[in-house]
Amino acid sequence: MLTVAAALIASPLLGSATAHAATSVTVESVPELQTAFADAVTDTEIVLGASFPEALPASVGLSNSHGSTITVDGAGH
């Protein structure tokens, strides 16, 4: 199971730190997981919902071009 992660990004030009609010998205299927992962930005937490399948194909492809920190919470799956 993966754990919740948070990121704090400091602006070197301003000399201050800015906290970003975490966004949580609950998904109920593999296609929803793939879409949420692809669309995720920094500090996004993806939670597998109660009806997310227990059995998955051998592999599930996930990609994100934002270069973001993303957490997937298996919620016991």
PDB file of N, CA and C in Angstrom:
ATOM      1  N   MET A   1       0.848  -1.163   0.000  1.00  0.00           N
ATOM      2  CA  MET A   1       0.000   0.000   0.000  1.00  0.00           C
ATOM      3  C   MET A   1       0.898   1.232   0.000  1.00  0.00           C
ATOM      4  N   LEU A   2       0.507   2.195  -0.784  1.00  0.00           N
ATOM      5  CA  LEU A   2       1.269   3.436  -0.842  1.00  0.00           C
ATOM      6  C   LEU A   2       0.727   4.413   0.186  1.00  0.00           C
ATOM      7  N   THR A   3       1.558   5.303   0.633  1.00  0.00           N
ATOM      8  CA  THR A   3       1.137   6.263   1.654  1.00  0.00           C
ATOM      9  C   THR A   3       0.944   7.642   1.063  1.00  0.00           C
ATOM     10  N   VAL A   4       0.277   8.474   1.826  1.00  0.00           N
ATOM     11  CA  VAL A   4       0.000   9.837   1.392  1.00  0.00           C
ATOM     12  C   VAL A   4       1.293  10.642   1.379  1.00  0.00           C
ATOM     13  N   ALA A   5       1.483  11.387   0.326  1.00  0.00           N
ATOM     14  CA  ALA A   5       2.679  12.227   0.218  1.00  0.00           C
ATOM     15  C   ALA A   5       2.243  13.667   0.001  1.00  0.00           C
ATOM     16  N   ALA A   6       3.002  14.574   0.538  1.00  0.00           N
ATOM     17  CA  ALA A   6       2.741  16.000   0.328  1.00  0.00           C
ATOM     18  C   ALA A   6       4.040  16.651  -0.089  1.00  0.00           C
ATOM     19  N   ALA A   7       3.941  17.677  -0.887  1.00  0.00           N
ATOM     20  CA  ALA A   7       5.151  18.368  -1.341  1.00  0.00           C
ATOM     21  C   ALA A   7       5.046  19.834  -1.003  1.00  0.00           C
ATOM     22  N   LEU A   8       6.176  20.397  -0.633  1.00  0.00           N
ATOM     23  CA  LEU A   8       6.263  21.816  -0.352  1.00  0.00           C
ATOM     24  C   LEU A   8       7.268  22.385  -1.338  1.00  0.00           C
ATOM     25  N   ILE A   9       6.818  23.338  -2.127  1.00  0.00           N
ATOM     26  CA  ILE A   9       7.673  23.890  -3.160  1.00  0.00           C
ATOM     27  C   ILE A   9       8.109  25.288  -2.744  1.00  0.00           C
ATOM     28  N   ALA A  10       9.400  25.522  -2.689  1.00  0.00           N
ATOM     29  CA  ALA A  10       9.931  26.835  -2.311  1.00  0.00           C
ATOM     30  C   ALA A  10      10.304  27.595  -3.575  1.00  0.00           C
ATOM     31  N   SER A  11       9.989  28.850  -3.605  1.00  0.00           N
ATOM     32  CA  SER A  11      10.328  29.698  -4.736  1.00  0.00           C
ATOM     33  C   SER A  11      11.663  30.380  -4.453  1.00  0.00           C
ATOM     34  N   PRO A  12      12.710  30.004  -5.174  1.00  0.00           N
ATOM     35  CA  PRO A  12      14.020  30.607  -4.911  1.00  0.00           C
ATOM     36  C   PRO A  12      14.055  32.093  -5.261  1.00  0.00           C
ATOM     37  N   LEU A  13      13.221  32.530  -6.188  1.00  0.00           N
ATOM     38  CA  LEU A  13      13.216  33.944  -6.570  1.00  0.00           C
ATOM     39  C   LEU A  13      12.564  34.820  -5.509  1.00  0.00           C
ATOM     40  N   LEU A  14      11.542  34.305  -4.852  1.00  0.00           N
ATOM     41  CA  LEU A  14      10.832  35.079  -3.850  1.00  0.00           C
ATOM     42  C   LEU A  14      11.379  34.867  -2.452  1.00  0.00           C
ATOM     43  N   GLY A  15      12.129  33.803  -2.270  1.00  0.00           N
ATOM     44  CA  GLY A  15      12.690  33.521  -0.966  1.00  0.00           C
ATOM     45  C   GLY A  15      11.639  33.077   0.044  1.00  0.00           C
ATOM     46  N   SER A  16      10.497  32.595  -0.432  1.00  0.00           N
ATOM     47  CA  SER A  16       9.445  32.139   0.469  1.00  0.00           C
ATOM     48  C   SER A  16       8.976  30.766   0.056  1.00  0.00           C
ATOM     49  N   ALA A  17       8.279  30.105   0.970  1.00  0.00           N
ATOM     50  CA  ALA A  17       7.740  28.779   0.690  1.00  0.00           C
ATOM     51  C   ALA A  17       6.237  28.891   0.499  1.00  0.00           C
ATOM     52  N   THR A  18       5.736  28.139  -0.482  1.00  0.00           N
ATOM     53  CA  THR A  18       4.313  28.126  -0.754  1.00  0.00           C
ATOM     54  C   THR A  18       3.814  26.703  -0.620  1.00  0.00           C
ATOM     55  N   ALA A  19       2.818  26.466   0.204  1.00  0.00           N
ATOM     56  CA  ALA A  19       2.236  25.139   0.349  1.00  0.00           C
ATOM     57  C   ALA A  19       1.111  24.999  -0.661  1.00  0.00           C
ATOM     58  N   HIS A  20       1.034  23.842  -1.271  1.00  0.00           N
ATOM     59  CA  HIS A  20      -0.030  23.552  -2.227  1.00  0.00           C
ATOM     60  C   HIS A  20      -1.017  22.592  -1.580  1.00  0.00           C
ATOM     61  N   ALA A  21      -2.291  22.899  -1.715  1.00  0.00           N
ATOM     62  CA  ALA A  21      -3.317  22.026  -1.144  1.00  0.00           C
ATOM     63  C   ALA A  21      -3.365  20.730  -1.935  1.00  0.00           C
ATOM     64  N   ALA A  22      -3.446  19.629  -1.241  1.00  0.00           N
ATOM     65  CA  ALA A  22      -3.541  18.328  -1.891  1.00  0.00           C
ATOM     66  C   ALA A  22      -4.921  18.167  -2.503  1.00  0.00           C
ATOM     67  N   THR A  23      -4.952  17.543  -3.677  1.00  0.00           N
ATOM     68  CA  THR A  23      -6.197  17.223  -4.351  1.00  0.00           C
ATOM     69  C   THR A  23      -6.393  15.721  -4.227  1.00  0.00           C
ATOM     70  N   SER A  24      -7.589  15.306  -3.842  1.00  0.00           N
ATOM     71  CA  SER A  24      -7.886  13.888  -3.715  1.00  0.00           C
ATOM     72  C   SER A  24      -8.940  13.497  -4.747  1.00  0.00           C
ATOM     73  N   VAL A  25      -8.658  12.417  -5.475  1.00  0.00           N
ATOM     74  CA  VAL A  25      -9.562  11.906  -6.498  1.00  0.00           C
ATOM     75  C   VAL A  25      -9.827  10.439  -6.188  1.00  0.00           C
ATOM     76  N   THR A  26     -11.088  10.047  -6.097  1.00  0.00           N
ATOM     77  CA  THR A  26     -11.449   8.649  -5.882  1.00  0.00           C
ATOM     78  C   THR A  26     -11.842   8.033  -7.214  1.00  0.00           C
ATOM     79  N   VAL A  27     -11.267   6.867  -7.505  1.00  0.00           N
ATOM     80  CA  VAL A  27     -11.558   6.172  -8.765  1.00  0.00           C
ATOM     81  C   VAL A  27     -12.179   4.815  -8.468  1.00  0.00           C
ATOM     82  N   GLU A  28     -13.060   4.381  -9.352  1.00  0.00           N
ATOM     83  CA  GLU A  28     -13.778   3.121  -9.153  1.00  0.00           C
ATOM     84  C   GLU A  28     -13.462   2.081 -10.229  1.00  0.00           C
ATOM     85  N   SER A  29     -12.598   2.425 -11.197  1.00  0.00           N
ATOM     86  CA  SER A  29     -12.267   1.486 -12.273  1.00  0.00           C
ATOM     87  C   SER A  29     -10.855   1.779 -12.789  1.00  0.00           C
ATOM     88  N   VAL A  30     -10.301   0.843 -13.533  1.00  0.00           N
ATOM     89  CA  VAL A  30      -8.965   1.022 -14.106  1.00  0.00           C
ATOM     90  C   VAL A  30      -8.948   2.197 -15.085  1.00  0.00           C
ATOM     91  N   PRO A  31      -9.943   2.334 -15.979  1.00  0.00           N
ATOM     92  CA  PRO A  31      -9.919   3.506 -16.862  1.00  0.00           C
ATOM     93  C   PRO A  31      -9.972   4.830 -16.091  1.00  0.00           C
ATOM     94  N   GLU A  32     -10.737   4.892 -15.003  1.00  0.00           N
ATOM     95  CA  GLU A  32     -10.772   6.102 -14.167  1.00  0.00           C
ATOM     96  C   GLU A  32      -9.403   6.347 -13.528  1.00  0.00           C
ATOM     97  N   LEU A  33      -8.727   5.274 -13.097  1.00  0.00           N
ATOM     98  CA  LEU A  33      -7.389   5.391 -12.517  1.00  0.00           C
ATOM     99  C   LEU A  33      -6.419   5.951 -13.553  1.00  0.00           C
ATOM    100  N   GLN A  34      -6.467   5.410 -14.767  1.00  0.00           N
ATOM    101  CA  GLN A  34      -5.558   5.870 -15.809  1.00  0.00           C
ATOM    102  C   GLN A  34      -5.794   7.342 -16.152  1.00  0.00           C
ATOM    103  N   THR A  35      -7.057   7.755 -16.227  1.00  0.00           N
ATOM    104  CA  THR A  35      -7.379   9.151 -16.528  1.00  0.00           C
ATOM    105  C   THR A  35      -6.945  10.071 -15.392  1.00  0.00           C
ATOM    106  N   ALA A  36      -7.238   9.670 -14.158  1.00  0.00           N
ATOM    107  CA  ALA A  36      -6.866  10.492 -13.002  1.00  0.00           C
ATOM    108  C   ALA A  36      -5.351  10.646 -12.924  1.00  0.00           C
ATOM    109  N   PHE A  37      -4.625   9.573 -13.183  1.00  0.00           N
ATOM    110  CA  PHE A  37      -3.158   9.618 -13.135  1.00  0.00           C
ATOM    111  C   PHE A  37      -2.614  10.527 -14.235  1.00  0.00           C
ATOM    112  N   ALA A  38      -3.170  10.402 -15.445  1.00  0.00           N
ATOM    113  CA  ALA A  38      -2.705  11.219 -16.568  1.00  0.00           C
ATOM    114  C   ALA A  38      -2.968  12.703 -16.329  1.00  0.00           C
ATOM    115  N   ASP A  39      -4.089  13.017 -15.674  1.00  0.00           N
ATOM    116  CA  ASP A  39      -4.484  14.410 -15.450  1.00  0.00           C
ATOM    117  C   ASP A  39      -3.916  15.007 -14.164  1.00  0.00           C
ATOM    118  N   ALA A  40      -3.301  14.195 -13.331  1.00  0.00           N
ATOM    119  CA  ALA A  40      -2.864  14.636 -12.006  1.00  0.00           C
ATOM    120  C   ALA A  40      -1.768  15.690 -12.087  1.00  0.00           C
ATOM    121  N   VAL A  41      -1.847  16.610 -11.145  1.00  0.00           N
ATOM    122  CA  VAL A  41      -0.814  17.630 -10.977  1.00  0.00           C
ATOM    123  C   VAL A  41      -0.210  17.434  -9.593  1.00  0.00           C
ATOM    124  N   THR A  42       0.784  18.239  -9.248  1.00  0.00           N
ATOM    125  CA  THR A  42       1.480  18.091  -7.975  1.00  0.00           C
ATOM    126  C   THR A  42       0.510  18.013  -6.807  1.00  0.00           C
ATOM    127  N   ASP A  43       0.828  17.139  -5.879  1.00  0.00           N
ATOM    128  CA  ASP A  43       0.054  16.918  -4.654  1.00  0.00           C
ATOM    129  C   ASP A  43      -1.310  16.288  -4.905  1.00  0.00           C
ATOM    130  N   THR A  44      -1.422  15.476  -5.927  1.00  0.00           N
ATOM    131  CA  THR A  44      -2.662  14.753  -6.179  1.00  0.00           C
ATOM    132  C   THR A  44      -2.588  13.397  -5.503  1.00  0.00           C
ATOM    133  N   GLU A  45      -3.642  13.058  -4.772  1.00  0.00           N
ATOM    134  CA  GLU A  45      -3.773  11.737  -4.164  1.00  0.00           C
ATOM    135  C   GLU A  45      -4.901  11.024  -4.886  1.00  0.00           C
ATOM    136  N   ILE A  46      -4.630   9.832  -5.396  1.00  0.00           N
ATOM    137  CA  ILE A  46      -5.635   9.021  -6.064  1.00  0.00           C
ATOM    138  C   ILE A  46      -5.989   7.883  -5.118  1.00  0.00           C
ATOM    139  N   VAL A  47      -7.272   7.785  -4.778  1.00  0.00           N
ATOM    140  CA  VAL A  47      -7.752   6.761  -3.844  1.00  0.00           C
ATOM    141  C   VAL A  47      -8.580   5.749  -4.621  1.00  0.00           C
ATOM    142  N   LEU A  48      -8.281   4.461  -4.417  1.00  0.00           N
ATOM    143  CA  LEU A  48      -9.088   3.411  -5.029  1.00  0.00           C
ATOM    144  C   LEU A  48     -10.365   3.268  -4.222  1.00  0.00           C
ATOM    145  N   GLY A  49     -11.503   3.490  -4.867  1.00  0.00           N
ATOM    146  CA  GLY A  49     -12.795   3.462  -4.202  1.00  0.00           C
ATOM    147  C   GLY A  49     -13.232   2.066  -3.802  1.00  0.00           C
ATOM    148  N   ALA A  50     -14.338   2.006  -3.091  1.00  0.00           N
ATOM    149  CA  ALA A  50     -14.861   0.744  -2.559  1.00  0.00           C
ATOM    150  C   ALA A  50     -15.181  -0.270  -3.649  1.00  0.00           C
ATOM    151  N   SER A  51     -15.598   0.201  -4.828  1.00  0.00           N
ATOM    152  CA  SER A  51     -15.953  -0.741  -5.887  1.00  0.00           C
ATOM    153  C   SER A  51     -14.819  -0.973  -6.889  1.00  0.00           C
ATOM    154  N   PHE A  52     -13.610  -0.430  -6.576  1.00  0.00           N
ATOM    155  CA  PHE A  52     -12.477  -0.691  -7.463  1.00  0.00           C
ATOM    156  C   PHE A  52     -12.216  -2.195  -7.465  1.00  0.00           C
ATOM    157  N   PRO A  53     -11.981  -2.786  -8.640  1.00  0.00           N
ATOM    158  CA  PRO A  53     -11.817  -4.250  -8.705  1.00  0.00           C
ATOM    159  C   PRO A  53     -10.668  -4.772  -7.847  1.00  0.00           C
ATOM    160  N   GLU A  54     -10.902  -5.891  -7.195  1.00  0.00           N
ATOM    161  CA  GLU A  54      -9.853  -6.548  -6.403  1.00  0.00           C
ATOM    162  C   GLU A  54      -8.838  -7.230  -7.313  1.00  0.00           C
ATOM    163  N   ALA A  55      -9.308  -7.792  -8.427  1.00  0.00           N
ATOM    164  CA  ALA A  55      -8.429  -8.476  -9.374  1.00  0.00           C
ATOM    165  C   ALA A  55      -8.201  -7.572 -10.575  1.00  0.00           C
ATOM    166  N   LEU A  56      -6.933  -7.420 -10.950  1.00  0.00           N
ATOM    167  CA  LEU A  56      -6.570  -6.578 -12.083  1.00  0.00           C
ATOM    168  C   LEU A  56      -5.862  -7.415 -13.136  1.00  0.00           C
ATOM    169  N   PRO A  57      -5.785  -6.866 -14.358  1.00  0.00           N
ATOM    170  CA  PRO A  57      -4.968  -7.541 -15.372  1.00  0.00           C
ATOM    171  C   PRO A  57      -3.517  -7.623 -14.885  1.00  0.00           C
ATOM    172  N   ALA A  58      -2.700  -8.348 -15.576  1.00  0.00           N
ATOM    173  CA  ALA A  58      -1.303  -8.522 -15.168  1.00  0.00           C
ATOM    174  C   ALA A  58      -0.595  -7.191 -14.962  1.00  0.00           C
ATOM    175  N   SER A  59      -0.954  -6.201 -15.754  1.00  0.00           N
ATOM    176  CA  SER A  59      -0.339  -4.885 -15.577  1.00  0.00           C
ATOM    177  C   SER A  59      -1.335  -3.799 -15.967  1.00  0.00           C
ATOM    178  N   VAL A  60      -1.153  -2.658 -15.381  1.00  0.00           N
ATOM    179  CA  VAL A  60      -1.970  -1.493 -15.697  1.00  0.00           C
ATOM    180  C   VAL A  60      -1.009  -0.370 -16.031  1.00  0.00           C
ATOM    181  N   GLY A  61      -1.096   0.145 -17.244  1.00  0.00           N
ATOM    182  CA  GLY A  61      -0.200   1.215 -17.668  1.00  0.00           C
ATOM    183  C   GLY A  61      -0.663   2.563 -17.143  1.00  0.00           C
ATOM    184  N   LEU A  62       0.253   3.309 -16.524  1.00  0.00           N
ATOM    185  CA  LEU A  62      -0.043   4.645 -16.021  1.00  0.00           C
ATOM    186  C   LEU A  62       1.026   5.595 -16.533  1.00  0.00           C
ATOM    187  N   SER A  63       0.604   6.762 -17.024  1.00  0.00           N
ATOM    188  CA  SER A  63       1.590   7.749 -17.461  1.00  0.00           C
ATOM    189  C   SER A  63       1.095   9.143 -17.120  1.00  0.00           C
ATOM    190  N   ASN A  64       2.068  10.036 -16.919  1.00  0.00           N
ATOM    191  CA  ASN A  64       1.765  11.425 -16.574  1.00  0.00           C
ATOM    192  C   ASN A  64       2.871  12.295 -17.138  1.00  0.00           C
ATOM    193  N   SER A  65       2.489  13.268 -17.940  1.00  0.00           N
ATOM    194  CA  SER A  65       3.494  14.122 -18.567  1.00  0.00           C
ATOM    195  C   SER A  65       3.762  15.393 -17.783  1.00  0.00           C
ATOM    196  N   HIS A  66       3.087  15.571 -16.642  1.00  0.00           N
ATOM    197  CA  HIS A  66       3.269  16.780 -15.850  1.00  0.00           C
ATOM    198  C   HIS A  66       4.516  16.724 -14.973  1.00  0.00           C
ATOM    199  N   GLY A  67       5.103  15.543 -14.813  1.00  0.00           N
ATOM    200  CA  GLY A  67       6.247  15.407 -13.910  1.00  0.00           C
ATOM    201  C   GLY A  67       5.869  15.693 -12.478  1.00  0.00           C
ATOM    202  N   SER A  68       4.684  15.285 -12.096  1.00  0.00           N
ATOM    203  CA  SER A  68       4.108  15.622 -10.806  1.00  0.00           C
ATOM    204  C   SER A  68       4.350  14.558  -9.755  1.00  0.00           C
ATOM    205  N   THR A  69       4.250  14.949  -8.497  1.00  0.00           N
ATOM    206  CA  THR A  69       4.270  13.999  -7.397  1.00  0.00           C
ATOM    207  C   THR A  69       2.840  13.509  -7.196  1.00  0.00           C
ATOM    208  N   ILE A  70       2.631  12.222  -7.369  1.00  0.00           N
ATOM    209  CA  ILE A  70       1.296  11.642  -7.322  1.00  0.00           C
ATOM    210  C   ILE A  70       1.316  10.474  -6.356  1.00  0.00           C
ATOM    211  N   THR A  71       0.308  10.375  -5.501  1.00  0.00           N
ATOM    212  CA  THR A  71       0.187   9.258  -4.588  1.00  0.00           C
ATOM    213  C   THR A  71      -1.048   8.460  -4.955  1.00  0.00           C
ATOM    214  N   VAL A  72      -0.901   7.146  -5.042  1.00  0.00           N
ATOM    215  CA  VAL A  72      -2.056   6.271  -5.233  1.00  0.00           C
ATOM    216  C   VAL A  72      -2.251   5.516  -3.933  1.00  0.00           C
ATOM    217  N   ASP A  73      -3.402   5.740  -3.300  1.00  0.00           N
ATOM    218  CA  ASP A  73      -3.741   5.090  -2.044  1.00  0.00           C
ATOM    219  C   ASP A  73      -4.593   3.877  -2.360  1.00  0.00           C
ATOM    220  N   GLY A  74      -4.060   2.687  -2.133  1.00  0.00           N
ATOM    221  CA  GLY A  74      -4.765   1.457  -2.440  1.00  0.00           C
ATOM    222  C   GLY A  74      -5.979   1.203  -1.575  1.00  0.00           C
ATOM    223  N   ALA A  75      -6.156   1.959  -0.527  1.00  0.00           N
ATOM    224  CA  ALA A  75      -7.320   1.841   0.367  1.00  0.00           C
ATOM    225  C   ALA A  75      -7.636   0.392   0.701  1.00  0.00           C
ATOM    226  N   GLY A  76      -6.592  -0.384   0.971  1.00  0.00           N
ATOM    227  CA  GLY A  76      -6.791  -1.777   1.370  1.00  0.00           C
ATOM    228  C   GLY A  76      -6.912  -2.759   0.222  1.00  0.00           C
ATOM    229  N   HIS A  77      -6.783  -2.299  -1.025  1.00  0.00           N
ATOM    230  CA  HIS A  77      -6.887  -3.206  -2.182  1.00  0.00           C
ATOM    231  C   HIS A  77      -5.570  -3.888  -2.400  1.00  0.00           C
TER     232      HIS A  77
END
